Coordinates of C-alpha atoms in Angstrom, one line a residue:
Chain A
M2 CA -83.9 9.8 -146.2
K3 CA -82.6 6.2 -146.6
E4 CA -79.0 5.4 -145.5
Q5 CA -77.7 4.9 -149.0
E6 CA -79.3 8.2 -150.1
L7 CA -77.9 10.1 -147.2
F8 CA -74.4 8.7 -148.0
E9 CA -74.7 9.7 -151.6
H10 CA -76.0 13.1 -150.6
K11 CA -73.0 13.7 -148.4
I12 CA -70.6 12.6 -151.2
E13 CA -72.4 14.8 -153.6
N14 CA -72.1 17.8 -151.4
E15 CA -68.5 17.3 -150.2
I16 CA -69.5 16.5 -146.7
K17 CA -67.0 14.1 -145.1
I18 CA -68.0 10.6 -144.2
E19 CA -67.1 9.9 -140.6
P20 CA -66.4 6.6 -138.8
K21 CA -69.9 6.2 -137.3
D22 CA -71.8 7.1 -140.4
W23 CA -73.4 4.4 -142.5
M24 CA -71.3 3.5 -145.6
P25 CA -71.6 0.9 -148.3
E26 CA -69.6 -2.2 -147.6
N27 CA -67.5 -1.8 -150.7
Y28 CA -66.7 1.8 -149.7
R29 CA -65.4 0.5 -146.3
K30 CA -63.5 -2.3 -147.9
H31 CA -61.9 0.0 -150.5
L32 CA -60.7 2.3 -147.8
Q33 CA -59.5 -0.5 -145.6
R34 CA -57.4 -1.7 -148.5
Q35 CA -56.1 1.7 -149.6
M36 CA -55.4 3.2 -146.1
S37 CA -53.7 0.1 -144.8
Q38 CA -51.6 -0.1 -148.0
H39 CA -50.7 3.5 -147.4
A40 CA -49.7 2.8 -143.7
H41 CA -47.7 -0.3 -144.7
S42 CA -45.9 1.8 -147.3
E43 CA -44.7 4.2 -144.7
I44 CA -43.5 1.3 -142.5
I45 CA -41.8 -0.7 -145.2
G46 CA -40.4 2.6 -146.6
M47 CA -38.4 2.9 -143.4
Q48 CA -36.1 0.1 -144.6
P49 CA -34.5 1.4 -147.8
E50 CA -33.7 4.7 -146.1
G51 CA -32.8 3.0 -142.8
N52 CA -30.1 1.2 -144.9
W53 CA -28.0 4.4 -145.0
I54 CA -28.5 5.9 -141.5
L55 CA -25.4 4.2 -140.1
R56 CA -23.3 5.2 -143.1
A57 CA -24.6 8.8 -143.6
P58 CA -21.6 10.9 -144.6
S59 CA -21.9 13.7 -142.1
L60 CA -23.5 14.1 -138.6
R61 CA -25.9 16.6 -139.9
A62 CA -27.0 14.3 -142.7
K63 CA -27.3 11.4 -140.2
V64 CA -29.7 13.2 -137.9
I65 CA -31.8 14.6 -140.7
L66 CA -32.2 11.1 -142.2
L67 CA -32.9 9.5 -138.9
A68 CA -35.5 12.1 -138.0
K69 CA -37.0 11.6 -141.4
V70 CA -37.3 7.8 -141.0
Q71 CA -38.9 8.5 -137.6
D72 CA -41.5 10.7 -139.3
E73 CA -42.4 7.8 -141.5
A74 CA -42.9 5.6 -138.4
G75 CA -45.1 8.4 -137.1
H76 CA -47.1 8.6 -140.4
G77 CA -47.5 4.8 -140.2
Q78 CA -48.9 5.1 -136.7
Y79 CA -51.2 7.9 -137.7
L80 CA -52.5 6.0 -140.8
Y81 CA -53.0 2.7 -138.9
S82 CA -55.1 4.7 -136.3
A83 CA -57.2 6.3 -139.0
A84 CA -57.6 2.8 -140.7
E85 CA -58.7 1.3 -137.4
T86 CA -61.7 3.6 -137.4
L87 CA -63.0 1.4 -140.2
G88 CA -63.4 -1.5 -137.7
K89 CA -60.2 -3.5 -138.1
T90 CA -57.3 -3.5 -135.6
R91 CA -53.7 -2.6 -136.4
D92 CA -52.7 -6.2 -135.5
I93 CA -55.0 -7.6 -138.3
Y94 CA -53.7 -5.1 -140.8
I95 CA -50.1 -6.1 -139.9
E96 CA -51.0 -9.8 -140.3
E97 CA -52.3 -9.1 -143.7
L98 CA -49.1 -7.3 -144.6
Q99 CA -46.9 -10.2 -143.4
S100 CA -49.0 -12.9 -145.1
G101 CA -48.8 -11.0 -148.4
K102 CA -52.6 -10.3 -148.5
A103 CA -52.0 -6.6 -148.3
K104 CA -49.6 -4.7 -150.5
Y105 CA -47.4 -1.7 -150.0
S106 CA -45.9 0.7 -152.5
S107 CA -43.8 -1.3 -154.9
I108 CA -41.1 1.3 -155.1
F109 CA -39.7 0.1 -151.8
N110 CA -38.8 -3.2 -153.4
Y111 CA -35.9 -1.5 -155.1
P112 CA -32.6 -1.4 -153.2
T113 CA -30.8 1.8 -152.1
L114 CA -27.3 1.4 -153.5
S115 CA -25.5 4.7 -152.8
W116 CA -25.9 7.8 -150.7
A117 CA -27.4 9.6 -153.8
D118 CA -30.3 7.2 -153.4
M119 CA -31.2 9.0 -150.2
G120 CA -31.6 12.1 -152.4
A121 CA -33.6 10.3 -155.1
V122 CA -35.9 8.7 -152.6
G123 CA -36.6 12.0 -150.9
W124 CA -36.9 14.0 -154.1
L125 CA -38.6 11.6 -156.5
V126 CA -40.3 9.0 -154.3
D127 CA -41.6 11.4 -151.7
G128 CA -42.2 13.9 -154.4
A129 CA -44.5 11.5 -156.2
A130 CA -46.2 10.5 -152.9
I131 CA -46.9 14.2 -152.2
V132 CA -48.7 14.8 -155.5
N133 CA -51.0 11.9 -154.6
Q134 CA -51.3 12.9 -150.9
V135 CA -52.1 16.5 -151.7
S136 CA -55.0 15.3 -153.8
L137 CA -56.1 12.9 -151.1
Q138 CA -56.5 15.8 -148.6
R139 CA -59.9 16.2 -150.3
T140 CA -60.8 12.5 -150.0
S141 CA -64.3 11.8 -148.8
Y142 CA -63.5 9.9 -145.7
G143 CA -62.9 12.3 -142.8
P144 CA -60.1 10.6 -140.8
Y145 CA -58.1 9.8 -144.0
A146 CA -58.4 13.4 -145.3
R147 CA -57.2 14.8 -141.9
A148 CA -54.3 12.4 -141.8
M149 CA -53.3 13.6 -145.2
V150 CA -53.3 17.2 -144.2
K151 CA -50.9 16.5 -141.3
I152 CA -48.7 14.2 -143.4
C153 CA -48.3 16.5 -146.3
K154 CA -46.7 19.2 -144.2
E155 CA -43.9 16.9 -143.2
E156 CA -43.5 15.2 -146.6
S157 CA -42.9 18.5 -148.4
F158 CA -40.1 19.0 -145.9
H159 CA -38.7 15.6 -146.8
Q160 CA -38.8 16.3 -150.4
R161 CA -36.8 19.5 -150.0
Q162 CA -34.2 17.6 -148.0
G163 CA -33.9 14.9 -150.7
Y164 CA -33.5 17.5 -153.4
E165 CA -30.8 19.2 -151.4
I166 CA -28.8 16.0 -151.2
M167 CA -29.2 15.4 -154.9
A168 CA -28.3 19.0 -155.8
H169 CA -25.2 18.8 -153.6
M170 CA -24.1 15.6 -155.2
A171 CA -24.9 16.7 -158.8
Q172 CA -22.6 19.6 -158.2
G173 CA -19.9 17.7 -156.3
T174 CA -16.9 15.6 -157.4
P175 CA -17.1 13.5 -160.6
E176 CA -17.9 10.4 -158.5
Q177 CA -20.7 12.2 -156.7
K178 CA -22.2 13.4 -160.0
E179 CA -22.1 9.8 -161.3
M180 CA -23.8 8.5 -158.2
A181 CA -26.5 11.2 -158.6
Q182 CA -27.2 10.4 -162.2
D183 CA -27.2 6.7 -161.5
A184 CA -29.7 7.2 -158.7
M185 CA -31.9 9.3 -161.1
N186 CA -31.7 6.5 -163.8
R187 CA -32.7 3.8 -161.4
F188 CA -35.5 5.7 -159.6
W189 CA -37.1 7.7 -162.4
W190 CA -39.3 5.1 -164.0
P191 CA -40.3 3.3 -160.8
S192 CA -41.3 6.7 -159.4
I193 CA -43.6 7.6 -162.2
M194 CA -45.1 4.2 -162.0
M195 CA -46.0 4.8 -158.3
F196 CA -49.2 6.4 -159.6
G197 CA -50.4 3.1 -160.8
P198 CA -51.7 1.8 -164.1
H199 CA -53.2 3.9 -166.8
D200 CA -56.7 5.0 -166.1
G201 CA -58.3 2.5 -168.5
E202 CA -56.4 -0.4 -166.8
S203 CA -57.0 0.5 -163.2
P204 CA -59.7 -1.9 -162.1
R205 CA -60.9 -0.2 -158.9
S206 CA -60.6 3.4 -160.1
G207 CA -64.2 3.8 -161.2
N208 CA -65.9 3.3 -157.8
A209 CA -63.1 5.2 -156.0
M210 CA -63.7 8.2 -158.2
K211 CA -67.4 8.0 -157.9
W212 CA -67.2 7.9 -154.1
K213 CA -64.6 10.6 -154.2
I214 CA -62.0 8.5 -152.3
K215 CA -59.8 9.3 -155.3
R216 CA -60.1 12.9 -156.5
E217 CA -57.9 12.8 -159.6
T218 CA -57.0 9.9 -162.0
N219 CA -53.6 8.1 -162.0
D220 CA -52.6 9.6 -165.3
D221 CA -53.5 13.2 -164.2
L222 CA -51.5 12.9 -161.1
R223 CA -48.6 11.3 -162.9
Q224 CA -48.6 14.2 -165.4
Q225 CA -48.5 16.8 -162.6
F226 CA -45.5 15.0 -161.1
V227 CA -43.6 14.8 -164.4
D228 CA -44.3 18.5 -165.2
K229 CA -43.1 19.8 -161.9
T230 CA -40.0 17.5 -161.7
I231 CA -38.4 18.1 -165.1
G232 CA -37.5 21.7 -164.4
Q233 CA -36.0 20.7 -161.0
A234 CA -33.8 18.0 -162.7
E235 CA -32.6 20.5 -165.3
L236 CA -31.7 23.1 -162.7
I237 CA -29.2 20.8 -161.1
G238 CA -27.9 19.3 -164.3
L239 CA -29.4 15.8 -164.2
T240 CA -30.8 14.1 -167.2
I241 CA -34.1 12.3 -167.1
P242 CA -33.6 8.9 -168.6
D243 CA -36.3 9.2 -171.2
P244 CA -35.4 9.9 -174.8
D245 CA -39.1 10.6 -175.7
L246 CA -39.5 13.4 -173.2
K247 CA -40.6 16.5 -175.0
W248 CA -42.6 19.7 -174.2
N249 CA -46.0 19.6 -175.9
E250 CA -47.0 23.2 -176.6
E251 CA -50.6 22.3 -177.3
R252 CA -51.2 20.4 -174.1
G253 CA -49.0 22.7 -172.0
S254 CA -47.4 19.6 -170.6
Y255 CA -44.5 17.2 -171.2
D256 CA -45.0 14.1 -173.3
F257 CA -43.1 11.1 -172.0
G258 CA -42.1 7.6 -173.1
T259 CA -43.8 4.3 -172.5
M260 CA -43.6 2.8 -169.0
D261 CA -42.6 -0.9 -168.7
W262 CA -45.7 -2.3 -167.1
D263 CA -44.4 -5.9 -167.3
E264 CA -41.7 -4.9 -164.9
F265 CA -44.2 -3.0 -162.7
W266 CA -46.5 -6.0 -162.4
S267 CA -43.6 -8.4 -161.9
V268 CA -42.4 -6.3 -159.0
V269 CA -45.9 -5.9 -157.5
N270 CA -46.3 -9.7 -157.7
G271 CA -43.2 -10.4 -155.7
N272 CA -40.2 -10.5 -158.1
G273 CA -38.6 -7.2 -157.3
P274 CA -35.0 -7.2 -156.0
C275 CA -36.1 -6.7 -152.4
N276 CA -39.7 -8.0 -151.9
K277 CA -38.6 -11.0 -149.8
Q278 CA -36.0 -9.0 -147.9
R279 CA -38.5 -6.3 -146.9
I280 CA -41.1 -8.7 -145.6
E281 CA -38.7 -11.0 -143.9
H282 CA -37.2 -8.0 -142.1
H283 CA -40.6 -6.9 -140.9
I284 CA -41.5 -10.4 -139.8
S285 CA -38.2 -10.9 -138.0
A286 CA -38.5 -7.6 -136.1
H287 CA -42.1 -8.5 -135.2
E288 CA -41.1 -12.0 -134.0
N289 CA -38.0 -10.8 -132.1
G290 CA -40.2 -8.3 -130.3
S291 CA -42.8 -10.9 -129.3
W292 CA -41.4 -11.7 -125.8
V293 CA -41.1 -7.9 -125.1
R294 CA -44.7 -7.2 -125.9
K295 CA -45.8 -10.2 -123.8
A296 CA -43.7 -8.9 -120.9
A297 CA -45.2 -5.5 -121.2
N298 CA -48.7 -6.9 -121.2
A299 CA -48.0 -9.2 -118.3
Y300 CA -46.6 -6.3 -116.3
A301 CA -49.6 -4.1 -117.1
E302 CA -52.0 -6.8 -116.0
K303 CA -50.2 -7.3 -112.7
H304 CA -50.0 -3.6 -112.0
G305 CA -53.1 -2.3 -113.7
Chain B
M22 CA -7.0 24.7 -127.2
N23 CA -6.1 23.2 -123.9
E24 CA -5.3 19.5 -124.7
S25 CA -6.5 18.1 -121.4
L26 CA -9.9 19.8 -121.9
K27 CA -10.1 18.6 -125.5
Q28 CA -9.4 15.0 -124.3
Y29 CA -12.2 15.4 -121.8
F30 CA -14.6 16.7 -124.4
F31 CA -13.9 13.7 -126.5
R32 CA -14.5 11.4 -123.6
I33 CA -18.0 12.7 -123.2
G34 CA -18.8 13.3 -126.9
D35 CA -17.5 9.9 -128.1
S36 CA -19.7 8.0 -125.6
N37 CA -22.7 9.8 -127.0
L38 CA -21.7 9.3 -130.6
I39 CA -21.1 5.6 -130.2
I40 CA -24.2 4.7 -128.2
G41 CA -26.2 7.0 -130.6
Q42 CA -24.9 4.9 -133.5
R43 CA -25.8 1.7 -131.7
L44 CA -29.4 2.9 -131.0
A45 CA -29.8 4.0 -134.6
E46 CA -29.3 0.4 -135.6
W47 CA -32.8 -0.2 -134.1
C48 CA -34.5 1.8 -136.7
S49 CA -37.3 -0.4 -138.3
K50 CA -36.4 -3.2 -135.9
G51 CA -38.2 -2.2 -132.6
P52 CA -40.6 -4.5 -130.8
T53 CA -43.4 -2.0 -131.5
L54 CA -43.6 1.1 -133.7
E55 CA -43.8 3.3 -130.6
E56 CA -40.6 1.8 -129.2
D57 CA -38.8 2.1 -132.5
V58 CA -39.4 5.8 -132.4
A59 CA -38.5 6.0 -128.7
L60 CA -35.1 4.3 -129.2
T61 CA -34.2 6.5 -132.2
N62 CA -35.3 9.6 -130.3
I63 CA -32.7 8.8 -127.6
S64 CA -30.2 8.2 -130.4
L65 CA -31.0 11.6 -131.9
D66 CA -30.4 13.2 -128.5
N67 CA -27.1 11.4 -128.2
F68 CA -25.9 12.6 -131.6
G69 CA -27.0 16.1 -130.7
Q70 CA -24.9 16.0 -127.5
A71 CA -21.9 14.7 -129.4
R72 CA -22.2 17.4 -132.0
I73 CA -22.3 20.2 -129.4
L74 CA -19.0 19.0 -128.0
F75 CA -17.3 18.3 -131.4
S76 CA -18.3 21.7 -132.8
H77 CA -17.1 23.4 -129.7
I78 CA -13.7 21.8 -130.1
A79 CA -13.7 22.8 -133.8
E80 CA -14.6 26.3 -132.8
L81 CA -11.8 26.6 -130.2
E82 CA -9.2 25.1 -132.4
N83 CA -10.2 27.2 -135.4
N84 CA -8.0 25.4 -137.9
G85 CA -10.5 24.4 -140.5
K86 CA -11.6 21.1 -138.9
T87 CA -15.3 20.5 -138.4
E88 CA -17.4 18.2 -136.2
D89 CA -17.3 15.7 -139.0
D90 CA -13.5 15.4 -139.0
F91 CA -13.7 14.3 -135.4
A92 CA -16.5 11.8 -136.0
F93 CA -15.3 10.4 -139.4
R94 CA -11.5 10.8 -139.6
R95 CA -10.3 9.4 -136.3
N96 CA -9.1 5.8 -135.8
E97 CA -10.2 3.3 -133.2
R98 CA -7.3 4.1 -130.9
E99 CA -8.3 7.8 -130.9
F100 CA -11.8 7.2 -129.6
Y101 CA -12.4 7.6 -125.8
N102 CA -16.0 6.4 -125.5
A103 CA -16.8 4.3 -122.4
L104 CA -16.5 0.6 -123.3
I105 CA -20.2 -0.2 -122.5
T106 CA -21.4 2.1 -125.3
E107 CA -19.9 0.0 -128.0
R108 CA -21.3 -3.3 -126.8
P109 CA -23.5 -4.8 -129.6
N110 CA -27.3 -4.4 -129.5
G111 CA -28.1 -8.1 -129.0
H112 CA -31.8 -8.5 -128.2
F113 CA -34.0 -5.8 -126.9
G114 CA -33.2 -6.6 -123.3
D115 CA -29.5 -6.3 -124.0
T116 CA -30.0 -2.9 -125.5
I117 CA -32.2 -1.7 -122.7
A118 CA -29.8 -3.0 -120.0
R119 CA -26.9 -1.2 -121.8
S120 CA -28.8 2.0 -122.1
F121 CA -30.2 1.8 -118.5
L122 CA -26.7 1.4 -117.0
F123 CA -25.3 4.2 -119.2
D124 CA -28.3 6.5 -118.8
T125 CA -28.1 6.2 -115.0
F126 CA -24.4 7.2 -115.2
Q127 CA -25.2 10.2 -117.5
L128 CA -28.1 11.2 -115.2
H129 CA -25.7 11.6 -112.2
F130 CA -22.8 12.7 -114.2
Y131 CA -24.6 15.6 -115.8
T132 CA -26.2 16.5 -112.5
E133 CA -22.8 17.1 -111.1
L134 CA -21.3 18.5 -114.3
C135 CA -23.9 21.4 -114.1
K136 CA -21.7 22.7 -111.2
S137 CA -18.5 22.7 -113.4
K138 CA -16.4 25.9 -113.2
N139 CA -16.1 25.6 -117.0
E140 CA -19.0 27.6 -118.2
F141 CA -19.4 25.8 -121.5
L142 CA -19.5 22.4 -119.8
A143 CA -21.9 23.6 -117.1
G144 CA -24.3 24.9 -119.8
F145 CA -23.9 21.8 -121.9
A146 CA -24.7 19.6 -118.9
E147 CA -27.8 21.5 -118.0
K148 CA -29.2 21.2 -121.5
S149 CA -28.3 17.5 -121.8
L150 CA -29.6 16.7 -118.3
K151 CA -33.1 17.5 -119.5
E152 CA -32.8 14.9 -122.2
V153 CA -31.1 12.3 -120.1
K154 CA -33.8 12.4 -117.4
Y155 CA -36.2 11.3 -120.1
H156 CA -33.8 8.5 -121.3
F157 CA -33.4 7.3 -117.8
R158 CA -37.1 7.2 -117.1
H159 CA -37.7 5.3 -120.3
T160 CA -35.1 2.6 -120.0
G161 CA -35.6 2.3 -116.2
E162 CA -39.3 1.6 -116.8
W163 CA -38.4 -1.0 -119.3
I164 CA -36.0 -2.7 -116.8
V165 CA -38.9 -2.9 -114.3
R166 CA -41.4 -4.1 -116.9
L167 CA -39.1 -6.8 -118.2
G168 CA -37.9 -7.8 -114.7
D169 CA -41.4 -8.0 -113.4
G170 CA -43.1 -9.2 -116.7
T171 CA -42.9 -12.8 -117.6
E172 CA -40.6 -15.6 -116.5
E173 CA -38.9 -15.4 -119.9
S174 CA -38.4 -11.7 -119.8
K175 CA -37.0 -11.8 -116.3
E176 CA -34.5 -14.4 -117.2
K177 CA -33.4 -12.5 -120.3
I178 CA -33.0 -9.1 -118.7
Q179 CA -31.2 -10.5 -115.7
E180 CA -28.7 -12.2 -118.0
S181 CA -28.3 -9.0 -120.0
I182 CA -27.4 -7.1 -116.9
N183 CA -25.0 -9.8 -115.7
D184 CA -23.3 -9.8 -119.1
L185 CA -22.8 -6.1 -119.1
W186 CA -21.8 -5.7 -115.5
D187 CA -18.0 -6.0 -116.2
F188 CA -18.2 -3.0 -118.4
T189 CA -19.8 -0.6 -115.9
G190 CA -16.6 0.2 -114.0
D191 CA -15.0 1.8 -117.0
M192 CA -17.6 4.6 -117.1
F193 CA -16.1 5.9 -113.8
A194 CA -12.5 5.4 -114.7
T195 CA -10.2 8.4 -114.3
D196 CA -6.6 9.2 -115.2
D197 CA -4.2 11.9 -114.2
N198 CA -5.8 14.2 -116.7
I199 CA -9.3 13.8 -115.3
D200 CA -8.1 13.9 -111.7
A201 CA -6.5 17.2 -112.4
L202 CA -9.7 18.6 -113.9
T203 CA -11.6 17.4 -110.9
K204 CA -9.2 19.2 -108.6
E205 CA -9.8 22.4 -110.6
G206 CA -13.5 22.0 -110.3
I207 CA -14.0 21.4 -114.0
A208 CA -14.8 17.7 -113.9
P209 CA -17.0 16.2 -111.1
D210 CA -15.8 13.7 -108.5
Y211 CA -16.2 10.3 -110.1
T212 CA -16.3 8.4 -106.8
L213 CA -19.4 10.4 -105.8
I214 CA -21.0 9.7 -109.2
Y215 CA -20.3 6.0 -108.7
Q216 CA -22.0 6.0 -105.3
K217 CA -25.1 7.7 -106.7
W218 CA -25.1 5.4 -109.7
K219 CA -24.9 2.4 -107.5
N220 CA -27.8 3.5 -105.3
T221 CA -30.1 4.2 -108.3
V222 CA -29.2 1.0 -110.0
N223 CA -29.9 -1.0 -106.8
E224 CA -33.2 0.8 -106.4
V225 CA -34.5 0.1 -109.9
L226 CA -33.3 -3.5 -110.0
K227 CA -35.0 -4.1 -106.7
R228 CA -38.3 -2.7 -108.1
A229 CA -37.8 -4.9 -111.1
T230 CA -37.4 -7.9 -108.7
L231 CA -33.9 -8.5 -110.2
T232 CA -30.6 -9.3 -108.5
V233 CA -27.7 -6.8 -108.5
P234 CA -24.6 -8.7 -109.8
E235 CA -21.6 -9.0 -107.6
D236 CA -18.7 -6.8 -108.6
A237 CA -16.0 -9.0 -110.1
Y238 CA -13.2 -8.0 -112.5
M239 CA -14.0 -4.8 -114.3
Q240 CA -12.9 -4.3 -118.0
K241 CA -11.0 -1.1 -118.6
G242 CA -9.0 0.7 -121.3
S243 CA -11.2 3.3 -122.9
L244 CA -9.3 6.2 -121.5
D245 CA -6.3 5.0 -123.4
G246 CA -8.3 4.3 -126.5
R247 CA -8.1 0.6 -126.0
H248 CA -11.5 -0.9 -127.1
S249 CA -13.2 -4.1 -128.0
E250 CA -13.1 -5.5 -131.5
Y251 CA -16.6 -4.3 -132.0
L252 CA -15.7 -0.6 -132.2
G253 CA -13.7 -1.0 -135.4
H254 CA -16.6 -2.5 -137.3
L255 CA -19.0 0.2 -136.0
L256 CA -16.5 2.9 -137.3
G257 CA -16.0 1.0 -140.5
D258 CA -19.7 1.5 -141.3
M259 CA -19.9 5.0 -139.9
Q260 CA -16.8 6.4 -141.6
Y261 CA -17.1 4.6 -144.9
L262 CA -18.2 7.5 -147.2
Q263 CA -15.9 10.0 -145.7
R264 CA -12.9 7.6 -146.0
S265 CA -13.7 6.4 -149.5
Y266 CA -14.2 9.9 -150.9
P267 CA -12.0 12.2 -148.9
D268 CA -12.3 15.1 -151.3
A269 CA -16.1 15.1 -151.5
K270 CA -18.4 17.4 -149.6
W271 CA -21.7 16.1 -148.6

C-alpha cells in the first residue's frame, strides 16, 4: 500500500496517526498551526487570570486561582511537547507567537476588570474550551488526542470553580450581583465566538474535517455550548445578553442572535483592548529571563 | 488564647503570607515555563503554611473571625513578617537570593521547631519542613547555577545577595516574648538557628564561587511591626476587595 493510501486507510478506520508515520505535508502544517495556537492560548491565558491572583478576596480563592493558572502553564508545556513531535521546537513556536505569525485564542485580548471576571473566565471561557477539547479527544493525531484527554480532566474542574465564583457573587450583595452580570455581559459574545466563524466561512475547516483533525463543526460545537450554558445562567439568576435567545422546540435547541464578526476579526487582527499588552508581557518576561537561561546552560556545560 | 503564642503564630504565618504573595507576582513572568511553575509552587506552599497558622488562631479564639480576617483586615503595623520577605522581587536573581536566604532560615527553624513542646507547633513544623526542604534545594541550586554560570549571572547574583544581607539579621530577632517561649521549650533557640543558617549559607555560596558578605549594620523592626514602605503597597493590592466591600462574602 502506498504511503498516502495507508494514511487514508488509518483515518478512515479511526487508527491514530503517530509522530513517525507518514503524513501529508498539509496535515502536518495544519496540526502545527492548530496545536501551537492551542499551546499559546494556554500560556497567554495565564495573564488575564494572573491579573487577579494578588487581589483575590480570600486565601482560599487565592490558592485556587494560583493553582489553576499553574495548570494552564502545565497544559501549555504538555501541548508544546505534543506539537514538538511534528518536527518543530518549542523555541520556534514561541518565536512565531512573539512575531505575530502564530495566533492564540482571541478571548484573551479582553481585560479582566473585576473579580467576577474570574468566574466568567472559568465558567464561560473554559466552558467553551472544554466543549471543543472534548471533541478533540477523538482527533486523528495520537499525541494531540492524548493531550486532550489529560487536559479535559483538569478543565472541567476549572469550569466548576468558575461557576462557583459566579454563583456566589450572583447571590451576594447588590454590588457583587452587578459585577457578576457585568462580567456575563462582557464575556458572553466573545465566548461563543471562540468557536470560530460559521462553517461556511471557515476556510480551513474542509480539510480538517476530512482528516478528522476536527470532529465537529464550529457551529455544532457552539450550539452545544449555548444549550448547556443557558440553564446554568438561569439557575443563578443571570441574564444572557441576547434578546433573540429563544427555545426552538423543533430543533430541540436554542436559537440565538447574530454575532458581531466585524468585532471578532478586528480583535483577531490586533485591535482588541489587550493584544499589544499580552504579547509585550510575554516578550518582556522572555527577554528578562534570557540571562538566566544562558547561565543555566553555561553551568550545565561546565558540569555536564 | 494566650497572647504571646498568638503573636508568635503571626510572626511565622505573616512571613509565609508575605513571601507567598511576592512569589505569586512571578506568575506568567518566569524565565522558563518550568520555573514559572516552580516559583508559584513554592508560593502555594507558603500560603498553605500561613493558612494553617491563621485558622488555628481563629479556632482557638472562637469569636467568629476567620483566617481571612487576619490576612485582609490587619494594617501594616500589625504585621510581624520578617523584613526580608517583603523586599520587592527585582530581577530573577534578586528573588532567588531572597528566597534562598529565607528558605535556609526556614529549613533550620522548622527542624528545631519540630522539637517544640507545643504539640500543634511541632506538628506544623514537621509538615512544613517537608515542603521547605524542597524549596531550599530549589533555590540553593539556582544560587550555584547563577554563581557558577556566566560572568553576568555571577555579578548579578552576588549583588543581589549583598543588597539583601542587611535584612538577614531580622529573621533571627527575638524579644521578651520570644525569649520566654524559648525558655519554656516552645520556641527554638535562635542563636543556634543563626549558627546553622550561617554554616549552610557559607557552604552554598562557596559552591557557587560567591563571596559571603561581611556583616555590617542589620535592619530591624519587624517584631514591633515596623516595616519598609513596600509592605503597605503589597497589602494595598492584597486587601483591596475585602476593604472595599466589607459586607461581601466571597
